[in-house]
């Protein structure tokens, strides 16, 4: 299993957000970011293979969700063209699950399990 996973739910439809592009990055020195993985959410709105657990290190990570592409594919406009979630990994041996609850005009997130 990936050390970092996500699950996107489209609350405006009450269904998983299928086909959303997602990118995972690790912050380096200063404001530099290195891509660690990317993918597209599956039929259940999940992306479970972003980063192999053995490649995870402590640090600051950023998930970027391409909400514009997702809503455009449904002939809708998104107020937020992307959602970026920045979070700290303080114990790389743990699993980090970062869900996103999304609508065209808002979003929320939390650390899941």
Tab-separated table of C-alpha atoms in Angstrom:
chain	number	residue	atom	x	y	z
A	1	UNK	CA	0.000	0.000	0.000
A	2	UNK	CA	1.035	3.555	-0.627
A	3	UNK	CA	2.255	5.586	2.332
A	4	UNK	CA	-0.044	8.421	1.230
A	5	UNK	CA	-3.531	7.859	-0.159
A	6	UNK	CA	-6.517	10.036	-0.988
A	7	UNK	CA	-10.241	9.726	-1.563
A	8	UNK	CA	-12.275	12.430	-3.308
A	9	UNK	CA	-16.029	12.724	-2.842
A	10	UNK	CA	-18.122	15.087	-4.946
A	11	UNK	CA	-20.643	16.288	-2.363
A	12	UNK	CA	-22.699	18.091	-5.027
A	13	UNK	CA	-23.507	14.684	-6.544
A	14	UNK	CA	-23.215	12.533	-3.444
A	15	UNK	CA	-20.758	10.283	-5.288
A	16	UNK	CA	-17.029	9.603	-5.619
A	17	UNK	CA	-15.120	12.010	-7.864
A	18	UNK	CA	-13.979	9.656	-10.614
A	19	UNK	CA	-11.181	10.632	-12.999
A	20	UNK	CA	-9.645	13.534	-11.068
A	21	UNK	CA	-5.940	14.149	-11.750
A	22	UNK	CA	-3.852	14.348	-8.542
A	23	UNK	CA	-0.165	15.164	-8.025
A	24	UNK	CA	1.933	14.531	-4.886
A	25	UNK	CA	5.037	16.614	-4.178
A	26	UNK	CA	7.645	16.806	-1.427
A	27	UNK	CA	9.040	20.168	-0.326
A	28	UNK	CA	12.778	20.555	-0.595
A	29	UNK	CA	14.873	23.428	0.643
A	30	UNK	CA	13.176	26.770	0.336
A	31	UNK	CA	10.129	26.725	-1.891
A	32	UNK	CA	11.233	23.956	-4.244
A	33	UNK	CA	8.901	20.998	-4.728
A	34	UNK	CA	9.739	17.577	-6.184
A	35	UNK	CA	7.049	15.402	-7.701
A	36	UNK	CA	6.821	12.096	-5.868
A	37	UNK	CA	3.804	10.636	-7.641
A	38	UNK	CA	0.700	11.344	-9.660
A	39	UNK	CA	-2.407	9.599	-10.858
A	40	UNK	CA	-6.130	9.767	-11.468
A	41	UNK	CA	-8.862	8.802	-9.023
A	42	UNK	CA	-10.566	5.487	-9.756
A	43	UNK	CA	-14.291	4.642	-9.967
A	44	UNK	CA	-14.485	4.882	-6.170
A	45	UNK	CA	-12.777	8.294	-6.105
A	46	UNK	CA	-9.650	6.732	-4.601
A	47	UNK	CA	-5.978	6.975	-5.446
A	48	UNK	CA	-4.002	4.428	-3.485
A	49	UNK	CA	-0.687	4.192	-5.337
A	50	UNK	CA	0.750	7.711	-5.105
A	51	UNK	CA	3.905	6.842	-3.187
A	52	UNK	CA	5.306	3.439	-2.253
A	53	UNK	CA	5.590	3.227	1.540
A	54	UNK	CA	9.302	2.422	1.327
A	55	UNK	CA	9.971	5.742	-0.497
A	56	UNK	CA	8.183	7.906	2.050
A	57	UNK	CA	10.301	10.191	4.221
A	58	UNK	CA	9.467	12.729	6.909
A	59	UNK	CA	8.797	16.160	5.472
A	60	UNK	CA	6.210	18.537	4.075
A	61	UNK	CA	4.049	17.182	1.252
A	62	UNK	CA	1.570	18.809	-1.115
A	63	UNK	CA	-1.363	17.165	-2.865
A	64	UNK	CA	-2.713	19.110	-5.846
A	65	UNK	CA	-6.152	18.157	-7.142
A	66	UNK	CA	-7.028	19.342	-10.673
A	67	UNK	CA	-10.610	20.284	-9.875
A	68	UNK	CA	-10.923	22.351	-13.065
A	69	UNK	CA	-10.309	19.282	-15.259
A	70	UNK	CA	-12.722	17.218	-13.161
A	71	UNK	CA	-15.602	19.710	-13.326
A	72	UNK	CA	-14.933	20.586	-16.991
A	73	UNK	CA	-15.352	16.886	-17.839
A	74	UNK	CA	-18.853	17.195	-16.324
A	75	UNK	CA	-19.644	20.428	-18.203
A	76	UNK	CA	-19.476	22.436	-14.995
A	77	UNK	CA	-17.413	25.406	-13.872
A	78	UNK	CA	-15.268	25.223	-10.761
A	79	UNK	CA	-14.735	28.260	-8.574
A	80	UNK	CA	-11.465	26.705	-7.354
A	81	UNK	CA	-9.493	25.487	-10.428
A	82	UNK	CA	-7.247	23.448	-8.161
A	83	UNK	CA	-7.077	22.446	-4.538
A	84	UNK	CA	-3.711	22.222	-2.810
A	85	UNK	CA	-3.391	20.496	0.524
A	86	UNK	CA	-0.057	20.916	2.302
A	87	UNK	CA	0.608	18.618	5.259
A	88	UNK	CA	3.465	17.354	7.423
A	89	UNK	CA	4.651	13.767	7.673
A	90	UNK	CA	6.380	13.396	11.012
A	91	UNK	CA	6.534	9.602	11.074
A	92	UNK	CA	7.141	8.059	7.652
A	93	UNK	CA	6.291	4.613	9.043
A	94	UNK	CA	2.646	5.629	9.423
A	95	UNK	CA	-0.017	5.691	6.716
A	96	UNK	CA	-1.400	9.122	5.779
A	97	UNK	CA	-4.871	9.247	4.213
A	98	UNK	CA	-5.985	12.689	3.016
A	99	UNK	CA	-9.641	12.788	1.881
A	100	UNK	CA	-11.133	15.692	-0.064
A	101	UNK	CA	-14.828	16.585	0.095
A	102	UNK	CA	-15.582	18.720	-2.935
A	103	UNK	CA	-18.297	20.778	-4.611
A	104	UNK	CA	-17.989	23.375	-7.396
A	105	UNK	CA	-17.888	26.176	-4.791
A	106	UNK	CA	-16.144	24.714	-1.766
A	107	UNK	CA	-14.096	21.938	-0.245
A	108	UNK	CA	-12.934	20.502	3.044
A	109	UNK	CA	-10.336	17.979	4.102
A	110	UNK	CA	-9.019	16.128	7.141
A	111	UNK	CA	-6.587	13.394	8.083
A	112	UNK	CA	-8.370	10.105	7.646
A	113	UNK	CA	-7.340	6.556	8.403
